[in-house]
Coordinates of C-alpha atoms in Angstrom, one line a residue:
X1 CA 152.7 205.8 -284.6
X2 CA 150.9 205.0 -281.2
X3 CA 147.3 204.7 -281.1
X4 CA 145.5 206.6 -278.8
X5 CA 143.8 204.7 -276.0
X6 CA 140.4 206.3 -275.2
X7 CA 138.9 203.3 -273.3
X8 CA 141.5 203.0 -270.4
X9 CA 140.4 204.9 -267.2
X10 CA 143.0 207.5 -266.4
X11 CA 143.7 208.8 -262.9
X12 CA 142.9 212.6 -262.2
X13 CA 145.8 214.7 -261.7
X14 CA 146.7 215.2 -258.3
X15 CA 145.5 218.5 -256.7
X16 CA 148.3 220.1 -254.6
X17 CA 147.0 220.2 -251.0
X18 CA 145.1 223.3 -250.3
X19 CA 147.3 226.1 -248.4
X20 CA 145.8 228.0 -245.9
X21 CA 144.6 231.5 -247.1
X22 CA 146.3 234.4 -246.0
X23 CA 143.2 236.1 -245.5
X24 CA 140.5 234.9 -243.0
X25 CA 138.1 237.4 -244.8
X26 CA 138.3 239.2 -248.1
X27 CA 135.2 241.6 -246.9
X28 CA 136.8 244.2 -244.8
X29 CA 134.4 245.4 -242.1
X30 CA 133.0 248.9 -242.1
X31 CA 131.6 250.7 -239.4
X32 CA 131.0 254.4 -237.9
X33 CA 131.7 255.6 -234.4
X34 CA 130.8 259.0 -233.0
X35 CA 133.7 260.8 -231.2
X36 CA 133.1 260.8 -227.6
X37 CA 133.8 264.5 -226.9
X38 CA 133.2 266.1 -230.2
X39 CA 129.5 266.6 -231.2
X40 CA 128.4 265.6 -234.3
X41 CA 131.6 264.4 -235.5
X42 CA 131.9 260.7 -236.8
X43 CA 134.7 258.4 -237.6
X44 CA 134.3 255.9 -240.5
X45 CA 136.7 252.9 -240.4
X46 CA 137.4 250.2 -242.7
X47 CA 139.1 247.1 -241.1
X48 CA 140.8 244.5 -243.0
X49 CA 142.1 241.6 -240.4
X50 CA 144.6 239.2 -242.5
X51 CA 146.5 236.4 -240.8
X52 CA 149.7 238.3 -241.4
X53 CA 148.7 241.8 -240.8
X54 CA 145.8 244.4 -240.5
X55 CA 144.7 247.0 -242.6
X56 CA 142.7 250.2 -241.5
X57 CA 141.5 253.3 -243.2
X58 CA 139.9 256.1 -241.1
X59 CA 138.0 259.4 -242.1
X60 CA 136.0 261.6 -240.2
X61 CA 132.9 263.6 -241.3
X62 CA 131.0 266.4 -239.5
X63 CA 128.0 268.5 -240.6
X64 CA 130.1 271.4 -241.4
X65 CA 132.2 269.7 -244.0
X66 CA 129.5 267.5 -245.6
X67 CA 129.8 269.1 -248.7
X68 CA 133.6 269.0 -249.1
X69 CA 135.7 266.0 -250.1
X70 CA 138.2 264.4 -247.9
X71 CA 141.8 264.9 -248.8
X72 CA 143.9 261.3 -249.1
X73 CA 145.4 261.9 -245.7
X74 CA 148.4 259.9 -244.5
X75 CA 149.2 256.1 -244.9
X76 CA 151.5 254.6 -242.1
X77 CA 153.1 251.2 -241.6
X78 CA 154.1 249.7 -238.0
X79 CA 155.3 246.4 -236.9
X80 CA 156.1 245.0 -233.7
X81 CA 159.4 245.3 -232.3
X82 CA 161.2 242.1 -231.1
X83 CA 163.9 243.7 -229.3
X84 CA 161.7 246.3 -227.6
X85 CA 158.0 245.1 -227.6
X86 CA 157.0 248.4 -226.1
X87 CA 158.3 250.7 -229.0
X88 CA 157.0 249.3 -232.5
X89 CA 158.8 250.5 -235.4
X90 CA 156.8 252.9 -237.6
X91 CA 157.4 254.5 -241.1
X92 CA 155.2 257.0 -242.9
X93 CA 154.5 255.7 -246.6
X94 CA 152.7 259.0 -247.6
X95 CA 152.4 262.0 -245.2
X96 CA 149.9 264.7 -244.9
X97 CA 150.6 267.3 -242.0
X98 CA 147.1 267.3 -240.6
X99 CA 146.9 263.5 -240.2
X100 CA 150.4 262.0 -239.8
X101 CA 150.5 262.2 -235.9
X102 CA 147.1 260.4 -235.7
X103 CA 147.9 257.8 -238.1
X104 CA 151.6 257.1 -236.5
X105 CA 149.8 256.9 -233.0
X106 CA 147.0 254.6 -234.3
X107 CA 149.4 252.4 -236.2
X108 CA 152.1 251.8 -233.2
X109 CA 149.3 251.0 -230.7
X110 CA 147.7 248.7 -232.9
X111 CA 150.9 246.9 -234.0
X112 CA 151.6 246.5 -230.1
X113 CA 148.1 245.4 -229.3
X114 CA 147.7 243.0 -232.0
X115 CA 151.4 241.7 -232.5
X116 CA 151.0 242.0 -236.2
X117 CA 152.2 244.4 -238.9
X118 CA 149.7 247.3 -239.4
X119 CA 148.8 249.8 -242.0
X120 CA 146.8 252.8 -241.2
X121 CA 145.5 255.3 -243.5
X122 CA 144.0 258.3 -242.0
X123 CA 142.3 261.5 -243.4
X124 CA 140.8 262.2 -239.9
X125 CA 140.4 266.0 -239.3
X126 CA 139.9 267.3 -235.9
X127 CA 139.1 271.1 -235.9
X128 CA 140.9 272.5 -233.2
X129 CA 141.1 269.4 -230.9
X130 CA 142.2 269.3 -227.2
X131 CA 144.3 266.6 -226.3
X132 CA 141.6 264.8 -224.3
X133 CA 139.5 265.0 -227.7
X134 CA 142.1 263.6 -229.6
X135 CA 142.8 260.7 -227.3
X136 CA 139.1 259.8 -226.8
X137 CA 139.4 259.4 -230.8
X138 CA 142.4 257.2 -230.2
X139 CA 140.6 255.1 -227.7
X140 CA 137.3 254.7 -229.4
X141 CA 139.1 253.4 -232.7
X142 CA 141.5 250.9 -230.8
X143 CA 138.8 249.6 -228.8
X144 CA 136.6 248.8 -232.0
X145 CA 139.6 247.6 -234.1
X146 CA 140.4 245.3 -231.2
X147 CA 136.8 243.8 -230.7
X148 CA 137.1 243.2 -234.6
X149 CA 140.6 241.8 -234.9
X150 CA 140.2 239.6 -231.6
X151 CA 137.0 238.4 -232.6
X152 CA 138.1 236.9 -236.1
X153 CA 141.2 235.2 -234.4
X154 CA 138.7 233.4 -231.9
X155 CA 136.3 232.5 -235.0

């Protein structure tokens, strides 16, 4: 039987080298922006920008729907297309008729502009939107998301 040596100093176990975290932030950014052409309607965004992808959730509120609950909406995945960069690949993971087109459009634009796979969850409801109102909403969301995503890449 071998005696246990208590007095000899032991080297601490080697720690594996720290690998870069897949996420520069574990705290998503949350903000609310008014729709430019639709008075009293606000878009609420939650943006999580990871090194490998972006995750964006959107919903809308207006005074007429303040007491009602928002439906889950659509959930879409888009990724940059290496063969045709102007046409990202996109698929719906969960589809609701009222929000799928808006979610698809946003996911494709953001995947192309950030050059990262992008998940978009959207329960945005435009009452009876005109093309101009919906495009103003898309433009406002894209501008805010790009500010946050590109701001985190620089920092």
